[in-house]
Amino acid sequence: MDSALSALIAELPDGTVVTDPDILGSYRQDRAADPDAGTPLAVVRPRRTEEVQTVMRWATAHHVPVVPRGAGTGLSGGATALDGGLVLSTELMRDIAIDPVTRTAVTQPGLFNAEVKKAVAEYGLWYPPDPSSYEICSIGGNIATNAGGLCCVKYGVTTDYVLGVQVVLADGTAVRLGGPRLKDVAGLSLVKLFVGSEGTLGIVTEATLKLLPAQHRGCTVVASFDSVAAAADAVVEITGRIRPSMLEFMDAVAINAVEDKLKMGLDRNAAAMMVAASDDRGPAGVEDTEYMASVFTEHGATEVFTTADPDEGEAFVAARRYAIPAVEAKGSLLLEDVGVPLPALAELVSGVEKLAEQHGLMISVIAHAGDGNTHPLVVFDPSDAAMTERAHTAFGEIMDLAVGLGGTITGEHGVGRLKRPWLAGYLGPEAMELNRRIKVALDPDDILNPGAGL
């Protein structure tokens, strides 16, 4: 294999292929920290589509698996390295071109979500998908998992903004799909097939993104509750009438973890905190804000705070974004992202609370409450074997709970490797077989990210 790898190194620009053991170690895992991660043969950091094609032709010829990797912020083990395989990192693929007339951006996958937002903002435009990790996660990774975020309750998720892609298939073929057209139904919807496929069907080397006019800085409503059920009931009522631009939930564990770090004066005795917003202009925005505040009050909120000050509002949004790092300070995490229909939100959260008590664990729940996508965070000490076993048991039982409530095992983080054991049971045999047939058609040798997703 050394001579074969030397041939690949010779075909690519200097420095593209990295074999230094110390550097390889930093590419073994994504943020999920999969303990079963292997050590790759090499890390490849291309800059152009043609270089990705070269890598995939070589990998296919030598039957070497390739794990695509964005910024490494994935939470399901989708970028876990394999022994003797390649990690193909898109971190150096950072070109972007913006067309303000068609309101589109053509970008390579290595740019961070925040960098795309900043670049398009110079033209008075906005790229809406906003995962909590938007400052450090890449567009390529967002596409791979169909990431959502805090504003998806109103604006949708990544797939709603990907108009086209250039993708390199397992055999090195580069294909352009879609483009800067808002309506295009010629052929099958192949762009949608690749969004959320976790690098198992092809490697996206370029994406055409739909942009919107800059978001209006509206009003924020923050409410504390002494009952999770009351907060969840308020969510159902609000979403049944209006479309807030944000409707986020934090449980008592998350509230206290954030307060430990940020010292914002959050109510440590609250069972739940809601952070809601409206970005509608003029009277409509005021009416929506007043309506949400009244619903929170009617459902027993112990405190309701409304502000039109952008900085004050952003402070509470930042607190919600900080929830995962704050809880992570309590120990290692198994991060969930199960989703349920909105009426089942309270039952899911209360069910997670019962599992935490049953297994003697700290489990926090934060949520994009407006669309039912929750993030239970299972805290454990990896040096404690018994606790680690209980944590993994609870991890699986949370997925079982969500599915039993009519929900899904993942809303935006992807299946990766951590959730793969539950995928077949969730999809059912017919849908699972259909997924496998598509995988075999596009990647017959199982070269692309084997063991992830499908």
Tab-separated table of C-alpha atoms in Angstrom:
chain	number	residue	atom	x	y	z
A	1	MET	CA	0.000	0.000	0.000
A	2	ASP	CA	2.940	2.338	0.568
A	3	SER	CA	3.796	2.357	-3.150
A	4	ALA	CA	0.153	2.853	-4.104
A	5	LEU	CA	-0.167	5.768	-1.688
A	6	SER	CA	3.034	7.237	-3.101
A	7	ALA	CA	1.380	7.216	-6.510
A	8	LEU	CA	-1.591	9.156	-5.134
A	9	ILE	CA	0.715	11.655	-3.456
A	10	ALA	CA	2.510	12.171	-6.761
A	11	GLU	CA	-0.774	12.864	-8.586
A	12	LEU	CA	-1.874	15.621	-6.224
A	13	PRO	CA	-0.375	19.031	-5.364
A	14	ASP	CA	2.301	19.108	-2.679
A	15	GLY	CA	0.885	18.931	0.831
A	16	THR	CA	-2.507	17.595	-0.205
A	17	VAL	CA	-1.891	14.150	1.276
A	18	VAL	CA	-0.878	14.089	4.947
A	19	THR	CA	0.643	11.023	6.628
A	20	ASP	CA	2.205	12.551	9.762
A	21	PRO	CA	0.924	10.342	12.648
A	22	ASP	CA	0.434	13.327	14.958
A	23	ILE	CA	-1.806	15.048	12.403
A	24	LEU	CA	-3.670	11.855	11.560
A	25	GLY	CA	-4.638	11.548	15.208
A	26	SER	CA	-6.579	14.803	15.110
A	27	TYR	CA	-8.728	13.508	12.225
A	28	ARG	CA	-9.797	10.212	13.822
A	29	GLN	CA	-13.024	11.482	15.397
A	30	ASP	CA	-15.628	14.167	15.049
A	31	ARG	CA	-17.255	15.799	18.071
A	32	ALA	CA	-19.151	12.599	18.837
A	33	ALA	CA	-15.789	11.138	19.959
A	34	ASP	CA	-16.646	7.634	18.782
A	35	PRO	CA	-14.435	5.332	20.894
A	36	ASP	CA	-14.238	2.840	18.015
A	37	ALA	CA	-12.508	5.313	15.696
A	38	GLY	CA	-9.681	3.881	13.626
A	39	THR	CA	-6.428	5.374	12.384
A	40	PRO	CA	-6.512	6.443	8.732
A	41	LEU	CA	-3.835	5.605	6.219
A	42	ALA	CA	-3.751	9.278	5.266
A	43	VAL	CA	-5.698	12.524	5.363
A	44	VAL	CA	-6.327	14.158	2.006
A	45	ARG	CA	-7.084	17.894	1.866
A	46	PRO	CA	-8.045	18.806	-1.706
A	47	ARG	CA	-8.847	22.301	-2.965
A	48	ARG	CA	-10.593	21.516	-6.236
A	49	THR	CA	-13.202	19.122	-7.587
A	50	GLU	CA	-10.637	17.553	-9.907
A	51	GLU	CA	-8.471	16.616	-6.936
A	52	VAL	CA	-11.428	14.922	-5.240
A	53	GLN	CA	-11.983	12.976	-8.455
A	54	THR	CA	-8.362	11.819	-8.401
A	55	VAL	CA	-8.735	10.613	-4.815
A	56	MET	CA	-11.917	8.684	-5.509
A	57	ARG	CA	-10.521	7.014	-8.640
A	58	TRP	CA	-7.504	5.901	-6.630
A	59	ALA	CA	-9.645	4.710	-3.717
A	60	THR	CA	-11.922	2.697	-5.996
A	61	ALA	CA	-8.985	1.146	-7.829
A	62	HIS	CA	-7.371	0.073	-4.547
A	63	HIS	CA	-10.585	-0.684	-2.607
A	64	VAL	CA	-9.723	1.841	0.098
A	65	PRO	CA	-12.629	3.366	2.064
A	66	VAL	CA	-12.971	7.150	2.122
A	67	VAL	CA	-14.549	9.049	5.012
A	68	PRO	CA	-15.561	12.594	3.990
A	69	ARG	CA	-15.076	15.192	6.714
A	70	GLY	CA	-16.107	18.820	7.074
A	71	ALA	CA	-15.158	20.785	10.181
A	72	GLY	CA	-15.392	17.780	12.501
A	73	THR	CA	-18.294	19.209	14.520
A	74	GLY	CA	-20.636	16.299	13.739
A	75	LEU	CA	-22.455	14.772	16.691
A	76	SER	CA	-23.289	11.285	15.432
A	77	GLY	CA	-19.906	9.841	14.443
A	78	GLY	CA	-20.455	10.412	10.739
A	79	ALA	CA	-16.807	11.414	10.237
A	80	THR	CA	-15.240	8.618	12.287
A	81	ALA	CA	-12.017	7.444	10.645
A	82	LEU	CA	-11.474	3.828	9.633
A	83	ASP	CA	-8.261	1.834	10.009
A	84	GLY	CA	-6.362	1.855	6.740
A	85	GLY	CA	-8.809	4.224	5.038
A	86	LEU	CA	-8.584	7.810	3.859
A	87	VAL	CA	-10.125	10.834	5.519
A	88	LEU	CA	-11.021	13.344	2.825
A	89	SER	CA	-11.253	16.733	4.501
A	90	THR	CA	-12.937	19.574	2.603
A	91	GLU	CA	-11.508	22.225	4.945
A	92	LEU	CA	-9.389	23.882	2.226
A	93	MET	CA	-12.248	24.101	-0.295
A	94	ARG	CA	-13.268	27.671	0.545
A	95	ASP	CA	-14.222	29.562	-2.623
A	96	ILE	CA	-17.500	31.470	-2.779
A	97	ALA	CA	-19.197	33.573	-5.460
A	98	ILE	CA	-22.356	35.574	-4.747
A	99	ASP	CA	-24.954	36.713	-7.279
A	100	PRO	CA	-27.182	39.356	-5.657
A	101	VAL	CA	-29.494	39.442	-8.676
A	102	THR	CA	-30.517	35.774	-8.491
A	103	ARG	CA	-29.960	35.822	-4.721
A	104	THR	CA	-27.703	32.785	-4.823
A	105	ALA	CA	-24.241	31.861	-3.600
A	106	VAL	CA	-22.045	29.210	-5.176
A	107	THR	CA	-19.726	27.942	-2.484
A	108	GLN	CA	-17.276	25.178	-1.863
A	109	PRO	CA	-18.030	23.015	1.180
A	110	GLY	CA	-15.192	24.107	3.469
A	111	LEU	CA	-16.536	27.527	4.428
A	112	PHE	CA	-18.086	27.791	7.877
A	113	ASN	CA	-21.790	28.523	8.057
A	114	ALA	CA	-20.964	31.844	9.762
A	115	GLU	CA	-18.540	32.762	6.967
A	116	VAL	CA	-21.244	32.266	4.351
A	117	LYS	CA	-23.631	34.409	6.395
A	118	LYS	CA	-21.018	37.154	6.672
A	119	ALA	CA	-20.130	37.066	2.974
A	120	VAL	CA	-23.722	37.331	1.758
A	121	ALA	CA	-24.575	39.980	4.360
A	122	GLU	CA	-22.314	42.381	2.457
A	123	TYR	CA	-24.950	42.276	-0.296
A	124	GLY	CA	-27.860	42.745	2.098
A	125	LEU	CA	-28.686	39.038	1.907
A	126	TRP	CA	-29.095	36.233	4.418
A	127	TYR	CA	-28.471	32.476	4.509
A	128	PRO	CA	-31.016	31.232	7.091
A	129	PRO	CA	-29.925	27.739	8.303
A	130	ASP	CA	-28.240	28.334	11.646
A	131	PRO	CA	-27.133	25.333	13.721
A	132	SER	CA	-26.083	26.221	17.253
A	133	SER	CA	-22.507	25.542	16.134
A	134	TYR	CA	-22.857	27.869	13.120
A	135	GLU	CA	-19.611	29.662	13.960
A	136	ILE	CA	-17.524	26.468	13.630
A	137	CYS	CA	-19.507	24.052	11.430
A	138	SER	CA	-19.002	23.863	7.673
A	139	ILE	CA	-21.489	24.167	4.834
A	140	GLY	CA	-20.393	20.749	3.586
A	141	GLY	CA	-21.156	19.178	6.942
A	142	ASN	CA	-24.489	21.009	7.088
A	143	ILE	CA	-25.402	19.549	3.700
A	144	ALA	CA	-24.241	16.078	4.717
A	145	THR	CA	-26.603	15.996	7.709
A	146	ASN	CA	-29.330	18.349	6.445
A	147	ALA	CA	-28.682	20.547	9.475
A	148	GLY	CA	-31.388	22.755	10.921
A	149	GLY	CA	-30.985	25.277	13.687
A	150	LEU	CA	-32.788	27.846	15.781
A	151	CYS	CA	-34.693	29.624	13.017
A	152	CYS	CA	-35.845	26.518	11.154
A	153	VAL	CA	-39.277	26.699	12.806
A	154	LYS	CA	-40.045	29.491	10.322
A	155	TYR	CA	-37.411	29.247	7.606
A	156	GLY	CA	-36.780	25.545	7.170
A	157	VAL	CA	-33.571	23.505	7.108
A	158	THR	CA	-30.534	23.146	4.866
A	159	THR	CA	-32.269	21.209	2.085
A	160	ASP	CA	-34.675	24.124	1.604
A	161	TYR	CA	-31.735	26.317	0.569
A	162	VAL	CA	-29.651	23.958	-1.574
A	163	LEU	CA	-30.649	24.592	-5.189
A	164	GLY	CA	-27.803	22.643	-6.757
A	165	VAL	CA	-24.668	20.665	-6.077
A	166	GLN	CA	-21.605	19.387	-7.823
A	167	VAL	CA	-20.903	15.935	-6.438
A	168	VAL	CA	-18.101	13.432	-6.986
A	169	LEU	CA	-19.275	9.828	-6.989
A	170	ALA	CA	-17.399	6.811	-5.701
A	171	ASP	CA	-15.826	6.062	-9.088
A	172	GLY	CA	-14.585	9.645	-9.480
A	173	THR	CA	-17.338	10.854	-11.807
A	174	ALA	CA	-18.284	14.502	-11.187
A	175	VAL	CA	-21.949	15.375	-11.708
A	176	ARG	CA	-23.728	18.737	-11.615
A	177	LEU	CA	-27.275	18.654	-10.334
A	178	GLY	CA	-29.677	21.588	-10.127
A	179	GLY	CA	-28.473	25.183	-10.241
A	180	PRO	CA	-29.548	28.789	-9.662
A	181	ARG	CA	-33.204	28.176	-10.515
A	182	LEU	CA	-35.982	28.369	-7.969
A	183	LYS	CA	-38.173	25.936	-9.920
A	184	ASP	CA	-36.761	22.945	-11.801
A	185	VAL	CA	-38.516	19.570	-11.935
A	186	ALA	CA	-36.634	17.999	-14.845
A	187	GLY	CA	-35.669	14.459	-13.870
A	188	LEU	CA	-35.696	12.967	-10.404
A	189	SER	CA	-35.005	15.198	-7.400
A	190	LEU	CA	-31.377	14.107	-7.109
A	191	VAL	CA	-30.188	17.205	-5.261
A	192	LYS	CA	-32.450	16.241	-2.367
A	193	LEU	CA	-31.041	12.712	-2.475
A	194	PHE	CA	-27.534	13.923	-1.661
A	195	VAL	CA	-28.548	16.440	1.011
A	196	GLY	CA	-28.576	14.485	4.266
A	197	SER	CA	-26.827	11.425	2.814
A	198	GLU	CA	-23.847	11.833	5.200
A	199	GLY	CA	-21.211	11.341	2.515
A	200	THR	CA	-22.364	7.809	1.745
A	201	LEU	CA	-23.440	8.489	-1.847
A	202	GLY	CA	-20.983	11.110	-3.030
A	203	ILE	CA	-18.823	14.047	-1.974
A	204	VAL	CA	-20.316	17.517	-2.492
A	205	THR	CA	-17.591	19.802	-3.823
A	206	GLU	CA	-19.767	22.800	-4.654
A	207	ALA	CA	-23.247	23.966	-3.658
A	208	THR	CA	-25.592	26.589	-5.037
A	209	LEU	CA	-27.424	28.120	-2.094
A	210	LYS	CA	-30.648	30.114	-2.099
A	211	LEU	CA	-30.457	33.400	-0.204
A	212	LEU	CA	-33.098	35.677	1.292
A	213	PRO	CA	-33.193	39.422	1.933
A	214	ALA	CA	-31.534	40.330	5.233
A	215	GLN	CA	-33.533	39.288	8.279
A	216	HIS	CA	-35.317	42.006	10.216
A	217	ARG	CA	-34.122	42.318	13.819
A	218	GLY	CA	-37.417	41.845	15.642
A	219	CYS	CA	-38.532	41.239	19.210
A	220	THR	CA	-37.634	38.508	21.683
A	221	VAL	CA	-39.811	36.956	24.390
A	222	VAL	CA	-38.296	34.945	27.241
A	223	ALA	CA	-40.480	33.006	29.670
A	224	SER	CA	-39.801	30.800	32.688
A	225	PHE	CA	-42.103	27.977	33.763
A	226	ASP	CA	-42.366	25.739	36.806
A	227	SER	CA	-43.827	22.989	34.602
A	228	VAL	CA	-42.389	21.411	31.446
A	229	ALA	CA	-45.889	20.354	30.371
A	230	ALA	CA	-47.130	23.943	30.594
A	231	ALA	CA	-44.257	25.183	28.439
A	232	ALA	CA	-44.917	22.455	25.870
A	233	ASP	CA	-48.620	23.238	25.773
A	234	ALA	CA	-47.766	26.877	25.090
A	235	VAL	CA	-45.607	25.789	22.147
A	236	VAL	CA	-48.488	23.854	20.591
A	237	GLU	CA	-50.852	26.803	20.921
A	238	ILE	CA	-48.376	29.307	19.475
A	239	THR	CA	-47.414	27.205	16.453
A	240	GLY	CA	-51.064	26.545	15.732
A	241	ARG	CA	-51.633	30.229	15.048
A	242	ILE	CA	-48.382	31.975	14.048
A	243	ARG	CA	-44.912	31.245	12.668
A	244	PRO	CA	-42.377	32.655	15.113
A	245	SER	CA	-38.828	33.043	13.847
A	246	MET	CA	-37.574	31.173	16.915
A	247	LEU	CA	-39.180	29.012	19.593
A	248	GLU	CA	-36.516	27.357	21.759
A	249	PHE	CA	-36.683	25.312	24.956
A	250	MET	CA	-34.240	24.691	27.822
A	251	ASP	CA	-34.882	22.419	30.804
A	252	ALA	CA	-33.787	22.971	34.398
A	253	VAL	CA	-30.455	21.202	33.922
A	254	ALA	CA	-29.567	23.372	30.924
A	255	ILE	CA	-30.738	26.580	32.634
A	256	ASN	CA	-28.515	25.932	35.634
A	257	ALA	CA	-25.549	24.807	33.522
A	258	VAL	CA	-25.728	28.000	31.461
A	259	GLU	CA	-26.175	30.147	34.560
A	260	ASP	CA	-23.107	28.496	36.132
A	261	LYS	CA	-21.043	29.782	33.214
A	262	LEU	CA	-22.668	33.010	32.015
A	263	LYS	CA	-24.087	34.452	35.262
A	264	MET	CA	-27.048	36.049	33.476
A	265	GLY	CA	-29.493	35.913	36.359
A	266	LEU	CA	-31.534	33.068	34.868
A	267	ASP	CA	-34.165	31.557	37.182
A	268	ARG	CA	-32.437	28.526	38.688
A	269	ASN	CA	-35.733	27.268	40.102
A	270	ALA	CA	-37.493	27.151	36.736
A	271	ALA	CA	-38.401	23.783	35.230
A	272	ALA	CA	-38.243	25.213	31.722
A	273	MET	CA	-37.306	28.364	29.859
A	274	MET	CA	-38.599	29.410	26.449
A	275	VAL	CA	-36.781	31.794	24.108
A	276	ALA	CA	-39.098	32.967	21.336
A	277	ALA	CA	-38.823	35.638	18.664
A	278	SER	CA	-40.692	37.275	15.820
A	279	ASP	CA	-38.893	38.950	12.930
A	280	ASP	CA	-41.993	40.232	11.145
A	281	ARG	CA	-41.932	43.956	10.403
A	282	GLY	CA	-44.269	46.602	11.730
A	283	PRO	CA	-47.558	45.841	13.479
A	284	ALA	CA	-47.450	42.135	12.614
A	285	GLY	CA	-44.238	41.651	14.572
A	286	VAL	CA	-45.597	43.551	17.557
A	287	GLU	CA	-48.820	41.536	17.484
A	288	ASP	CA	-46.932	38.239	17.314
A	289	THR	CA	-44.703	39.215	20.214
A	290	GLU	CA	-47.647	40.285	22.336
A	291	TYR	CA	-49.486	37.107	21.429
A	292	MET	CA	-46.591	34.842	22.456
A	293	ALA	CA	-46.178	36.711	25.734
A	294	SER	CA	-49.893	36.341	26.462
A	295	VAL	CA	-49.866	32.611	25.670
A	296	PHE	CA	-46.901	32.084	27.968
A	297	THR	CA	-48.710	33.974	30.723
A	298	GLU	CA	-51.958	32.062	30.198
A	299	HIS	CA	-50.061	28.785	30.505
A	300	GLY	CA	-48.654	29.709	33.885
A	301	ALA	CA	-45.281	31.273	33.102
A	302	THR	CA	-43.748	32.530	36.321
A	303	GLU	CA	-41.925	35.314	34.488
A	304	VAL	CA	-42.258	36.781	30.990
A	305	PHE	CA	-39.742	39.248	29.575
A	306	THR	CA	-40.150	41.006	26.219
A	307	THR	CA	-37.554	43.146	24.490
A	308	ALA	CA	-37.177	44.914	21.163
A	309	ASP	CA	-33.516	45.624	21.903
A	310	PRO	CA	-31.445	43.447	19.524
A	311	ASP	CA	-28.550	43.127	21.954
A	312	GLU	CA	-30.761	42.063	24.851
A	313	GLY	CA	-32.531	39.548	22.662
A	314	GLU	CA	-29.285	38.164	21.295
A	315	ALA	CA	-27.977	37.629	24.828
A	316	PHE	CA	-30.760	35.111	25.482
A	317	VAL	CA	-30.279	33.490	22.079
A	318	ALA	CA	-26.571	33.170	22.879
A	319	ALA	CA	-27.495	31.522	26.186
A	320	ARG	CA	-29.556	28.950	24.320
A	321	ARG	CA	-26.717	28.324	21.835
A	322	TYR	CA	-24.331	27.870	24.746
A	323	ALA	CA	-26.430	25.163	26.389
A	324	ILE	CA	-24.532	22.188	24.959
A	325	PRO	CA	-21.044	23.442	25.943
A	326	ALA	CA	-22.404	24.398	29.367
A	327	VAL	CA	-23.838	20.925	30.013
A	328	GLU	CA	-20.694	19.371	28.533
A	329	ALA	CA	-18.737	21.023	31.339
A	330	LYS	CA	-20.492	18.572	33.673
A	331	GLY	CA	-18.984	15.521	31.944
A	332	SER	CA	-18.740	13.682	28.651
A	333	LEU	CA	-21.889	13.699	26.532
A	334	LEU	CA	-23.919	11.366	24.396
A	335	LEU	CA	-25.846	13.839	22.271
A	336	GLU	CA	-29.295	12.973	20.973
A	337	ASP	CA	-31.474	14.775	18.434
A	338	VAL	CA	-34.699	12.874	18.441
A	339	GLY	CA	-37.809	14.560	17.087
A	340	VAL	CA	-41.493	14.080	17.830
A	341	PRO	CA	-44.801	15.583	16.676
A	342	LEU	CA	-45.441	18.751	18.682
A	343	PRO	CA	-48.285	17.339	20.802
A	344	ALA	CA	-45.872	14.681	22.102
A	345	LEU	CA	-43.162	17.151	23.168
A	346	ALA	CA	-44.120	17.236	26.851
A	347	GLU	CA	-44.403	13.447	27.013
A	348	LEU	CA	-40.944	13.074	25.479
A	349	VAL	CA	-39.325	15.483	27.933
A	350	SER	CA	-41.050	13.911	30.938
A	351	GLY	CA	-40.078	10.468	29.626
A	352	VAL	CA	-36.435	11.517	29.428
A	353	GLU	CA	-36.644	12.817	33.001
A	354	LYS	CA	-37.885	9.387	34.127
A	355	LEU	CA	-35.055	7.641	32.269
A	356	ALA	CA	-32.521	9.941	33.936
A	357	GLU	CA	-33.914	9.019	37.361
A	358	GLN	CA	-34.142	5.328	36.493
A	359	HIS	CA	-30.497	5.127	35.380
A	360	GLY	CA	-29.071	7.558	37.935
A	361	LEU	CA	-27.861	9.963	35.257
A	362	MET	CA	-27.923	13.657	34.514
A	363	ILE	CA	-29.815	14.125	31.239
A	364	SER	CA	-30.596	17.616	30.006
A	365	VAL	CA	-33.108	18.419	27.284
A	366	ILE	CA	-32.854	21.434	25.019
A	367	ALA	CA	-35.021	21.732	21.951
A	368	HIS	CA	-35.978	23.519	18.796
A	369	ALA	CA	-39.403	23.328	20.365
A	370	GLY	CA	-41.278	24.918	17.487
A	371	ASP	CA	-40.685	21.884	15.253
A	372	GLY	CA	-40.379	19.159	17.891
A	373	ASN	CA	-36.643	18.532	17.378
A	374	THR	CA	-35.115	17.867	20.800
A	375	HIS	CA	-31.548	17.421	22.001
A	376	PRO	CA	-31.360	15.214	25.104
A	377	LEU	CA	-27.805	15.383	26.461
A	378	VAL	CA	-26.716	12.313	28.435
A	379	VAL	CA	-23.899	13.199	30.839
A	380	PHE	CA	-21.497	10.478	31.974
A	381	ASP	CA	-17.974	9.767	33.167
A	382	PRO	CA	-16.183	7.566	30.582
A	383	SER	CA	-13.764	6.328	33.257
A	384	ASP	CA	-16.720	4.796	35.119
A	385	ALA	CA	-17.591	1.601	33.232
A	386	ALA	CA	-20.923	1.087	34.973
A	387	MET	CA	-22.037	4.663	34.356
A	388	THR	CA	-20.920	4.458	30.730
A	389	GLU	CA	-23.028	1.352	30.228
A	390	ARG	CA	-26.047	3.051	31.811
A	391	ALA	CA	-25.526	6.101	29.596
A	392	HIS	CA	-25.485	4.031	26.418
A	393	THR	CA	-28.567	2.147	27.556
A	394	ALA	CA	-30.382	5.430	28.177
A	395	PHE	CA	-29.207	6.705	24.778
A	396	GLY	CA	-30.985	3.814	23.068
A	397	GLU	CA	-34.059	4.031	25.279
A	398	ILE	CA	-34.488	7.713	24.404
A	399	MET	CA	-34.635	6.782	20.725
A	400	ASP	CA	-37.128	4.026	21.498
A	401	LEU	CA	-39.202	6.539	23.453
A	402	ALA	CA	-39.232	9.031	20.580
A	403	VAL	CA	-40.166	6.407	17.991
A	404	GLY	CA	-42.928	5.152	20.264
A	405	LEU	CA	-44.341	8.677	20.315
A	406	GLY	CA	-44.430	8.810	16.523
A	407	GLY	CA	-41.050	10.510	16.248
A	408	THR	CA	-37.654	9.945	14.642
A	409	ILE	CA	-34.213	8.831	15.825
A	410	THR	CA	-32.590	11.919	14.282
A	411	GLY	CA	-33.864	15.285	13.144
A	412	GLU	CA	-30.675	17.019	12.021
A	413	HIS	CA	-27.500	15.405	13.394
A	414	GLY	CA	-27.643	12.373	11.116
A	415	VAL	CA	-27.401	8.657	11.800
A	416	GLY	CA	-23.615	8.459	11.560
A	417	ARG	CA	-22.198	5.424	13.314
A	418	LEU	CA	-23.656	6.000	16.761
A	419	LYS	CA	-27.285	5.585	15.684
A	420	ARG	CA	-26.847	3.018	12.941
A	421	PRO	CA	-27.998	0.079	15.128
A	422	TRP	CA	-31.431	1.710	15.438
A	423	LEU	CA	-31.902	2.723	11.805
A	424	ALA	CA	-33.348	-0.490	10.379
A	425	GLY	CA	-35.882	-0.761	13.168
A	426	TYR	CA	-36.983	2.813	12.640
A	427	LEU	CA	-37.241	2.684	8.839
A	428	GLY	CA	-38.712	-0.780	8.533
A	429	PRO	CA	-37.497	-3.531	6.169
A	430	GLU	CA	-38.970	-2.138	2.932
A	431	ALA	CA	-37.587	1.375	3.347
A	432	MET	CA	-34.251	0.036	4.574
A	433	GLU	CA	-33.935	-2.180	1.504
A	434	LEU	CA	-34.731	0.774	-0.757
A	435	ASN	CA	-31.994	2.812	0.930
A	436	ARG	CA	-29.533	-0.041	0.433
A	437	ARG	CA	-30.434	-0.407	-3.241
A	438	ILE	CA	-29.699	3.277	-3.829
A	439	LYS	CA	-26.386	2.954	-1.971
A	440	VAL	CA	-25.352	-0.063	-4.045
A	441	ALA	CA	-26.314	1.677	-7.282
A	442	LEU	CA	-24.096	4.686	-6.560
A	443	ASP	CA	-21.348	3.025	-4.535
A	444	PRO	CA	-21.256	-0.684	-5.430
A	445	ASP	CA	-17.941	-1.316	-3.656
A	446	ASP	CA	-19.024	0.466	-0.443
A	447	ILE	CA	-16.091	2.850	-0.654
A	448	LEU	CA	-17.831	6.002	0.624
A	449	ASN	CA	-18.138	6.283	4.399
A	450	PRO	CA	-18.856	2.592	5.020
A	451	GLY	CA	-20.509	1.971	8.355
A	452	ALA	CA	-22.122	5.410	8.524
A	453	GLY	CA	-25.802	5.973	7.962
A	454	LEU	CA	-26.930	3.015	5.873
